[in-house]
Coordinates of N, CA and C in Angstrom, one line a residue:
M1 N -17.5 6.6 8.3 CA -16.9 6.5 9.0 C -15.3 5.9 8.7
S2 N -14.7 5.2 8.1 CA -14.8 3.7 8.4 C -13.2 3.6 9.6
A3 N -13.0 1.9 9.1 CA -12.5 1.6 11.0 C -11.5 1.7 11.6
Y4 N -10.5 1.8 11.3 CA -9.4 1.9 11.2 C -8.5 4.0 10.6
S5 N -8.2 4.6 12.1 CA -7.6 5.5 11.5 C -6.1 4.9 10.4
I6 N -5.7 6.1 10.1 CA -4.6 5.9 8.7 C -3.3 7.3 10.0
L7 N -2.2 6.4 10.2 CA -1.0 6.5 10.8 C -0.3 7.6 9.7
I8 N 0.0 9.3 10.3 CA 0.4 10.0 8.6 C 2.3 9.1 9.5
H9 N 2.5 10.0 7.9 CA 4.2 10.4 8.8 C 4.5 11.6 8.9
P10 N 4.9 11.7 10.3 CA 5.9 11.1 10.6 C 6.1 10.8 11.8
D11 N 5.1 10.3 11.8 CA 4.2 9.2 13.1 C 5.9 7.7 13.3
K12 N 6.5 7.9 13.9 CA 7.1 6.7 14.2 C 6.6 5.1 14.4
R13 N 5.3 4.8 14.5 CA 5.6 4.0 15.0 C 4.8 2.9 13.0
L14 N 5.0 3.9 12.2 CA 5.0 3.7 10.5 C 6.8 2.7 10.9
R15 N 7.4 3.4 11.4 CA 9.0 2.7 10.6 C 9.2 1.2 11.2
Q16 N 7.4 1.3 12.3 CA 8.0 0.2 13.3 C 7.9 -1.5 13.5
E17 N 9.0 -2.7 11.9 CA 8.8 -4.0 11.7 C 7.4 -5.1 12.2
A18 N 6.4 -5.3 11.4 CA 5.7 -5.5 12.1 C 5.8 -7.4 12.5
A19 N 5.1 -8.6 12.7 CA 5.2 -8.9 13.6 C 5.1 -10.3 12.3
T20 N 5.2 -11.9 12.1 CA 4.0 -13.0 11.6 C 3.2 -13.1 12.2
I21 N 2.3 -13.3 11.5 CA 0.7 -14.0 11.8 C 0.9 -15.5 11.8
T22 N 0.3 -16.4 13.2 CA 0.8 -17.6 13.4 C -1.1 -18.0 13.9
T23 N -1.7 -17.1 13.9 CA -3.1 -17.7 14.0 C -4.0 -16.9 13.6
F24 N -5.0 -18.1 12.7 CA -6.1 -17.7 11.2 C -7.0 -17.8 11.7
D25 N -7.7 -16.5 12.5 CA -9.2 -17.3 13.1 C -10.4 -15.7 12.9
E26 N -11.0 -16.3 13.2 CA -12.2 -15.3 12.8 C -11.9 -13.4 12.7
A27 N -11.4 -12.9 14.5 CA -10.3 -12.3 15.1 C -9.5 -11.3 13.4
L28 N -8.9 -12.5 13.2 CA -7.9 -11.8 12.0 C -9.1 -11.5 10.9
R29 N -10.1 -12.1 10.1 CA -10.9 -12.0 8.8 C -11.8 -10.8 9.3
N30 N -12.0 -10.3 10.3 CA -12.1 -9.4 11.2 C -11.9 -7.8 10.5
T31 N -10.3 -8.6 10.7 CA -9.7 -6.7 11.1 C -9.3 -6.3 10.0
I32 N -8.6 -8.1 8.7 CA -9.4 -8.2 7.3 C -10.0 -7.4 6.8
A33 N -12.2 -7.2 7.1 CA -13.0 -6.5 6.7 C -13.0 -5.2 6.9
D34 N -11.9 -5.1 8.4 CA -11.5 -3.8 9.0 C -10.9 -2.8 7.4
M35 N -10.2 -3.5 7.1 CA -9.0 -2.8 7.2 C -9.5 -2.0 5.0
F36 N -10.1 -3.3 4.3 CA -11.1 -3.4 3.4 C -12.0 -2.4 3.6
E37 N -12.0 -2.3 4.5 CA -14.1 -0.9 5.0 C -12.6 0.3 5.0
T38 N -11.7 1.1 6.3 CA -10.4 1.8 5.6 C -9.9 1.7 4.6
M39 N -9.3 1.0 4.1 CA -8.8 1.6 2.9 C -9.4 1.8 1.6
Y40 N -10.9 1.7 1.3 CA -11.7 1.9 0.2 C -12.5 3.6 0.8
A41 N -12.8 4.0 1.3 CA -13.7 4.9 2.5 C -12.0 6.6 2.4
A42 N -11.2 5.3 1.9 CA -9.6 6.8 1.9 C -9.5 7.2 0.2
K43 N -10.1 6.2 -0.2 CA -10.4 5.6 -1.8 C -8.7 5.5 -2.3
G44 N -8.2 5.1 -1.7 CA -6.9 3.8 -1.8 C -7.1 2.5 -2.6
I45 N -6.1 1.9 -3.0 CA -5.7 0.7 -3.1 C -4.9 -0.9 -3.1
G46 N -4.2 0.4 -1.8 CA -3.2 -1.3 -1.3 C -3.4 -0.1 0.2
L47 N -3.4 -0.8 1.6 CA -3.3 -0.5 3.2 C -2.5 -1.6 3.7
A48 N -1.8 -1.5 4.0 CA -0.9 -2.2 5.7 C -0.7 -2.6 7.4
A49 N -1.8 -3.2 7.2 CA -2.1 -3.4 9.3 C -0.4 -2.2 9.3
T50 N 0.0 -2.2 9.1 CA 1.8 -1.3 10.1 C 0.2 0.0 10.2
Q51 N 0.0 0.1 8.8 CA -0.5 1.9 8.6 C -1.7 1.9 9.2
V52 N -2.5 1.6 9.8 CA -3.6 1.5 10.8 C -3.1 1.1 12.5
N53 N -2.5 0.9 12.4 CA -1.3 0.3 13.4 C -1.2 -0.9 14.1
I54 N -1.1 -1.5 13.9 CA -1.0 -3.2 13.3 C -0.3 -3.1 13.5
H55 N 0.9 -3.9 13.8 CA 2.2 -4.5 13.3 C 2.4 -5.8 13.2
Q56 N 1.3 -6.5 12.8 CA 1.2 -8.0 11.6 C 0.9 -7.5 10.4
R57 N 2.0 -9.0 9.5 CA 2.7 -9.4 8.1 C 1.2 -9.0 7.3
L58 N 0.4 -8.1 7.3 CA -1.6 -8.2 6.3 C -1.0 -7.0 5.8
T59 N -1.9 -7.3 4.9 CA -2.0 -6.4 3.9 C -3.2 -6.3 2.4
V60 N -4.0 -5.2 2.7 CA -4.5 -5.9 1.8 C -5.0 -4.8 0.1
M61 N -6.0 -4.6 -1.0 CA -5.2 -4.8 -1.8 C -6.0 -4.6 -3.1
D62 N -7.3 -4.2 -4.0 CA -8.0 -4.2 -4.6 C -7.0 -3.2 -5.8
V63 N -6.8 -3.8 -7.0 CA -6.4 -2.8 -7.3 C -6.5 -2.9 -9.0
P64 N -6.2 -2.2 -10.0 CA -7.1 -1.8 -10.6 C -6.4 -2.6 -11.5
Q65 N -7.7 -3.1 -13.0 CA -6.7 -3.9 -14.4 C -6.9 -2.8 -14.9
M66 N -6.3 -2.2 -16.1 CA -5.9 -1.3 -16.8 C -4.6 -1.3 -17.6
P67 N -4.2 -1.0 -18.6 CA -3.3 -2.1 -19.1 C -1.9 -0.5 -19.2
P68 N -0.8 -1.3 -19.1 CA -0.1 0.2 -18.7 C 0.3 0.8 -18.6
Q69 N 0.5 1.5 -19.6 CA 0.4 2.8 -20.8 C -1.0 4.0 -19.3
E70 N -1.7 3.1 -18.3 CA -2.9 4.1 -18.0 C -2.3 3.7 -16.5
A71 N -1.7 2.4 -16.2 CA -1.4 2.0 -14.8 C -0.5 2.7 -14.9
H72 N 0.6 3.5 -15.5 CA 2.0 3.3 -15.1 C 1.5 5.4 -14.3
S73 N 0.5 6.1 -15.0 CA -0.2 7.7 -15.4 C -1.0 7.3 -13.5
Q74 N -1.6 6.0 -13.0 CA -2.1 5.9 -11.2 C -1.1 6.5 -10.3
S75 N -1.7 6.6 -9.4 CA -1.0 6.3 -8.1 C -0.4 5.4 -7.7
E76 N 0.2 4.8 -7.2 CA 0.5 3.6 -6.1 C -0.6 3.6 -5.3
E77 N -1.7 4.4 -4.2 CA -2.7 3.9 -3.9 C -3.5 4.9 -3.3
S78 N -3.9 5.5 -4.6 CA -5.2 6.4 -5.0 C -5.7 5.6 -6.0
A79 N -6.5 5.4 -6.1 CA -8.0 5.1 -7.1 C -8.6 6.6 -7.6
D80 N -8.6 6.4 -8.2 CA -9.3 8.0 -9.1 C -10.9 7.9 -8.5
E81 N -11.6 9.1 -8.2 CA -12.9 8.4 -7.9 C -13.7 8.2 -8.6
E82 N -13.9 9.0 -9.8 CA -14.7 9.0 -11.6 C -14.5 6.8 -12.0
N83 N -13.5 6.5 -12.0 CA -13.1 5.5 -12.7 C -13.3 3.9 -11.0
S84 N -14.0 4.6 -10.4 CA -14.0 3.4 -9.1 C -15.1 2.4 -9.1
S85 N -15.7 3.0 -10.4 CA -17.1 1.6 -10.9 C -15.8 0.9 -11.9
E86 N -15.5 1.2 -12.6 CA -15.2 0.5 -13.4 C -13.7 -0.6 -12.7
I87 N -12.5 -0.2 -12.1 CA -12.0 -0.5 -10.3 C -13.0 -1.5 -10.7
A88 N -13.8 -1.6 -9.9 CA -15.7 -1.9 -8.5 C -15.0 -3.6 -9.2
A89 N -15.3 -2.9 -11.1 CA -16.1 -4.5 -12.0 C -14.2 -5.1 -12.4
A90 N -13.5 -4.6 -12.7 CA -12.4 -4.9 -13.1 C -10.7 -4.9 -12.2
S91 N -10.9 -5.2 -11.0 CA -9.5 -5.6 -9.9 C -9.4 -6.2 -10.0
D92 N -7.8 -6.6 -8.6 CA -7.0 -7.3 -8.8 C -7.4 -7.4 -6.9
K93 N -8.7 -8.0 -6.3 CA -8.7 -7.9 -4.8 C -7.9 -8.6 -4.3
L94 N -7.2 -8.8 -2.7 CA -6.0 -9.4 -2.7 C -5.8 -9.7 -1.4
V95 N -5.6 -10.3 -1.0 CA -5.6 -10.2 1.6 C -3.6 -11.3 0.8
L96 N -3.0 -10.4 1.6 CA -1.6 -11.4 2.0 C -1.0 -11.2 3.0
I97 N -0.8 -13.0 3.2 CA -0.5 -11.8 4.9 C 0.4 -13.1 5.0
N98 N 1.7 -12.7 5.9 CA 3.5 -12.6 6.0 C 3.1 -13.5 4.6
P99 N 3.5 -11.7 3.3 CA 4.0 -12.8 2.3 C 5.2 -11.8 2.3
E100 N 6.2 -12.3 1.3 CA 7.8 -12.5 1.3 C 7.6 -12.2 -0.7
I101 N 8.6 -11.4 -0.9 CA 8.9 -11.7 -2.6 C 10.4 -12.8 -2.5
I102 N 9.3 -13.6 -3.7 CA 11.2 -15.2 -3.8 C 11.2 -14.7 -4.7
D103 N 10.9 -13.9 -6.3 CA 12.0 -13.3 -7.4 C 11.9 -12.0 -8.0
S104 N 13.0 -11.5 -8.6 CA 11.7 -10.2 -9.4 C 13.2 -9.7 -10.5
S105 N 11.9 -9.9 -11.0 CA 13.3 -9.4 -12.5 C 14.8 -8.1 -12.1
Q106 N 15.0 -8.2 -13.4 CA 16.6 -7.7 -13.1 C 15.9 -5.9 -13.9
E107 N 14.8 -5.8 -14.7 CA 13.9 -4.8 -15.7 C 13.6 -4.2 -14.2
L108 N 13.3 -3.2 -14.0 CA 12.9 -2.5 -13.2 C 12.1 -1.2 -14.1
A109 N 11.0 -1.0 -13.8 CA 9.6 0.8 -14.1 C 10.4 1.6 -12.5
E110 N 9.6 2.6 -13.3 CA 9.2 3.7 -13.1 C 7.5 4.0 -12.7
Y111 N 7.3 3.6 -11.0 CA 5.8 4.3 -11.4 C 5.3 5.1 -10.5
E112 N 4.7 6.6 -10.8 CA 4.1 7.6 -10.3 C 3.4 6.7 -8.6
E113 N 4.4 6.9 -7.7 CA 3.4 5.9 -6.4 C 3.3 7.1 -5.4
G114 N 1.5 7.1 -4.1 CA 0.8 7.9 -3.8 C 0.9 6.7 -2.0
C115 N 1.0 7.9 -0.9 CA 0.6 5.7 -0.6 C -0.5 6.7 0.7
L116 N -2.5 6.5 1.6 CA -2.0 7.1 2.5 C -2.0 7.0 3.3
S117 N -0.6 7.0 4.3 CA -0.1 7.3 4.8 C 1.3 8.8 4.7
L118 N 0.8 9.2 2.9 CA 1.7 10.4 2.6 C 0.7 11.2 2.2
P119 N -1.1 11.2 2.7 CA -1.8 12.1 1.7 C -1.6 14.0 0.6
G120 N -2.1 13.2 -0.7 CA -1.7 15.0 -1.6 C 0.2 14.3 -2.0
Q121 N 0.9 13.3 -1.1 CA 1.9 13.5 -2.0 C 2.7 12.1 -2.7
Y122 N 3.1 12.5 -4.1 CA 3.4 11.1 -4.8 C 5.2 11.6 -5.5
A123 N 5.6 10.5 -6.2 CA 6.6 10.6 -6.6 C 6.3 9.7 -7.9
G124 N 8.0 9.8 -9.0 CA 7.8 8.1 -9.6 C 9.2 7.8 -8.2
V125 N 9.2 5.8 -8.1 CA 9.6 5.4 -7.7 C 9.9 3.7 -8.6
W126 N 11.2 4.2 -9.5 CA 11.6 2.8 -9.6 C 12.3 1.3 -8.8
R127 N 11.2 0.7 -9.6 CA 11.4 -1.3 -8.2 C 10.6 -1.8 -9.8
P128 N 11.0 -3.2 -9.3 CA 11.3 -4.0 -10.4 C 9.9 -4.6 -11.0
A129 N 10.0 -4.8 -11.8 CA 8.9 -5.3 -13.3 C 7.9 -5.7 -13.0
Q130 N 8.8 -7.1 -12.4 CA 7.9 -8.7 -11.8 C 8.0 -9.4 -10.9
I131 N 7.0 -9.1 -10.1 CA 7.9 -10.3 -8.7 C 7.0 -11.8 -9.1
R132 N 7.6 -12.5 -7.4 CA 6.9 -13.6 -7.2 C 6.1 -12.9 -5.8
V133 N 5.9 -13.3 -5.0 CA 5.0 -12.9 -4.2 C 4.0 -14.9 -3.1
R134 N 5.3 -14.5 -2.3 CA 5.1 -15.9 -1.5 C 3.9 -16.1 0.0
Y135 N 2.6 -16.0 0.1 CA 2.3 -15.8 1.3 C 0.9 -17.1 1.7
Q136 N 0.4 -15.9 2.3 CA -0.8 -17.5 3.2 C -2.2 -16.6 3.0
D137 N -3.2 -16.8 2.9 CA -4.2 -16.3 2.3 C -5.1 -15.9 3.9
E138 N -6.3 -15.3 4.2 CA -6.9 -15.4 5.7 C -7.7 -17.0 6.1
Y139 N -7.1 -17.8 5.3 CA -7.6 -18.9 5.9 C -6.5 -20.1 6.7
G140 N -5.2 -19.6 5.8 CA -4.1 -20.1 7.0 C -2.7 -20.4 4.9
E141 N -4.0 -20.2 4.5 CA -3.2 -21.2 3.5 C -2.4 -20.8 2.6
R142 N -1.4 -21.8 1.9 CA -0.3 -20.6 1.0 C -0.1 -20.6 0.2
Q143 N 0.6 -19.4 -0.2 CA 0.0 -19.7 -2.3 C 1.1 -18.6 -3.0
E144 N 0.6 -18.6 -4.4 CA 2.4 -17.7 -3.9 C 2.0 -17.8 -6.4
R145 N 2.2 -16.4 -6.6 CA 1.5 -15.3 -7.6 C 2.9 -14.3 -7.9
E146 N 3.2 -14.2 -9.2 CA 2.9 -13.5 -10.1 C 3.0 -12.7 -10.6
A147 N 3.1 -11.2 -10.6 CA 2.3 -10.1 -10.7 C 3.3 -8.6 -11.7
S148 N 3.1 -8.2 -12.5 CA 3.8 -7.4 -12.8 C 2.9 -5.8 -13.1
G149 N 3.8 -4.3 -13.8 CA 2.7 -3.9 -13.4 C 2.2 -3.2 -12.3
L150 N 1.1 -2.4 -11.9 CA 0.8 -1.4 -11.2 C 0.7 -2.5 -9.5
L151 N -0.4 -3.9 -9.9 CA -0.4 -5.2 -9.3 C 1.3 -5.0 -8.7
A152 N 1.8 -5.6 -8.9 CA 3.5 -5.7 -8.5 C 4.1 -4.9 -7.7
V153 N 3.5 -3.3 -8.4 CA 4.1 -1.7 -7.1 C 3.3 -2.1 -6.0
C154 N 1.8 -2.3 -6.3 CA 1.6 -2.3 -5.1 C 2.3 -2.5 -4.4
I155 N 1.8 -4.8 -4.5 CA 2.7 -5.6 -3.5 C 3.8 -5.1 -3.2
Q156 N 4.9 -4.1 -3.4 CA 5.8 -4.5 -3.5 C 5.8 -3.4 -2.2
H157 N 5.2 -2.2 -2.7 CA 4.8 -0.8 -1.5 C 4.5 -1.1 -0.2
E158 N 3.7 -2.1 -0.2 CA 2.7 -2.8 0.8 C 3.7 -3.3 2.3
I159 N 4.7 -4.3 1.0 CA 5.5 -5.5 1.8 C 6.2 -4.1 2.4
D160 N 6.7 -3.5 1.7 CA 7.8 -2.3 2.4 C 7.1 -1.7 3.9
H161 N 6.3 -1.6 3.7 CA 5.7 -1.1 5.2 C 5.7 -2.2 6.1
L162 N 5.1 -2.9 5.6 CA 5.4 -4.3 6.6 C 6.9 -4.4 6.9
H163 N 7.9 -3.8 6.5 CA 9.4 -3.1 7.6 C 9.1 -2.4 7.6
G164 N 8.8 -1.1 7.8 CA 8.5 0.0 8.5 C 9.2 0.5 6.6
R165 N 9.2 0.6 5.5 CA 10.1 0.8 5.1 C 9.1 2.4 4.0
L166 N 9.1 3.6 3.7 CA 8.0 3.6 2.9 C 8.3 3.6 1.9
F167 N 7.2 4.8 0.8 CA 8.0 5.2 -0.5 C 9.6 6.0 -0.8
I168 N 9.4 7.2 -0.4 CA 10.4 8.5 -0.3 C 11.4 7.6 0.5
D169 N 11.3 5.3 0.7 CA 12.8 5.1 1.5 C 13.8 5.5 0.4
H170 N 13.3 5.3 -0.7 CA 13.9 5.1 -1.8 C 14.1 5.8 -3.3
L171 N 13.2 7.4 -2.1 CA 14.4 8.6 -3.4 C 15.4 8.9 -2.8
S172 N 16.0 10.3 -3.6 CA 16.9 11.4 -2.9 C 16.7 11.9 -2.1
R173 N 17.5 11.9 -0.9 CA 17.6 13.0 -0.1 C 16.6 14.0 0.1
M174 N 17.2 14.8 -1.0 CA 16.6 16.1 -2.3 C 14.8 15.9 -2.1
K175 N 14.4 14.8 -2.5 CA 12.7 14.4 -3.1 C 12.2 14.4 -1.9
R176 N 12.7 13.1 -0.9 CA 12.8 13.1 0.3 C 11.8 14.0 1.1
E177 N 13.4 15.2 1.4 CA 13.2 16.1 2.4 C 12.0 17.4 1.9
R178 N 11.6 16.9 0.1 CA 10.8 18.2 -0.8 C 9.4 17.0 -0.2
I179 N 9.6 16.3 -0.2 CA 8.1 15.9 0.0 C 7.6 16.4 1.8
E180 N 8.4 15.9 2.2 CA 8.0 15.7 3.5 C 8.2 16.7 4.1
K181 N 9.1 18.5 3.1 CA 8.2 19.9 3.7 C 6.7 20.0 3.4
K182 N 7.0 19.7 2.4 CA 4.7 19.8 1.5 C 4.1 19.1 2.1
L183 N 3.9 17.7 2.9 CA 2.8 17.4 4.3 C 3.2 18.3 5.2
A184 N 4.4 18.6 5.8 CA 4.5 19.0 7.0 C 3.5 20.2 6.5
K185 N 3.6 20.8 6.0 CA 3.1 21.9 5.2 C 1.3 22.1 5.3
S186 N 0.5 21.2 4.4 CA -0.8 20.4 4.0 C -1.1 19.9 6.0
I187 N -1.3 19.5 6.2 CA -1.4 19.4 7.3 C -1.2 20.2 8.6
K188 N -0.3 21.5 8.3 CA -0.1 23.2 9.1 C -1.6 23.6 8.7
E189 N -2.0 23.3 7.6 CA -3.0 23.8 7.0 C -4.1 23.5 6.9
A190 N -3.8 21.7 7.1 CA -6.0 21.3 8.0 C -5.8 21.9 8.6
Q191 N -5.2 21.7 9.8 CA -5.0 21.7 11.3 C -5.9 23.6 11.5
T192 N -4.9 24.3 10.7 CA -5.3 25.5 11.2 C -6.7 25.6 10.0
R193 N -7.4 25.4 9.5 CA -8.5 25.5 8.4 C -10.3 24.7 10.2
D194 N -9.3 23.7 10.3 CA -10.7 22.2 11.3 C -10.2 24.0 12.9

């Protein structure tokens, strides 16, 4: 069992803006550990605090390092079970506190994204192909990092959560509504099975 329950769309709490973190203490580090536990239990590669009803500017991620053509076919927050040992061996484990994108490329890339808050739903989303992000680590130290490929997608996706946005907000109304209907149907089917 994971440390936290993940909020599922259309839960209104997913739309809340997250607050800046100012205290970097053992309680925060425990929250981070619990978020990683929750993310791994859900077989995800990224999780924002907003998704577990903690409205602070905090994300965790463990992004597989793979060639661009393979990364392109992976869903943003869904780690393939058979690749889990490879991911553990070659991944980019990150904690981003108070993150902000300070630069992004004009070039866009499309990746098939999914989300632990929209289980089983995926869609192609266009985002800047390269970014530079400024953030603090779990001790409050300021950091900057450049990212491209799946890591850039994951960072942008998780930062969106901190602003109350979901990947479906980047889609056309028709595509968004289709995903929302499919999600509602799958939730209803799961409830009738239980």
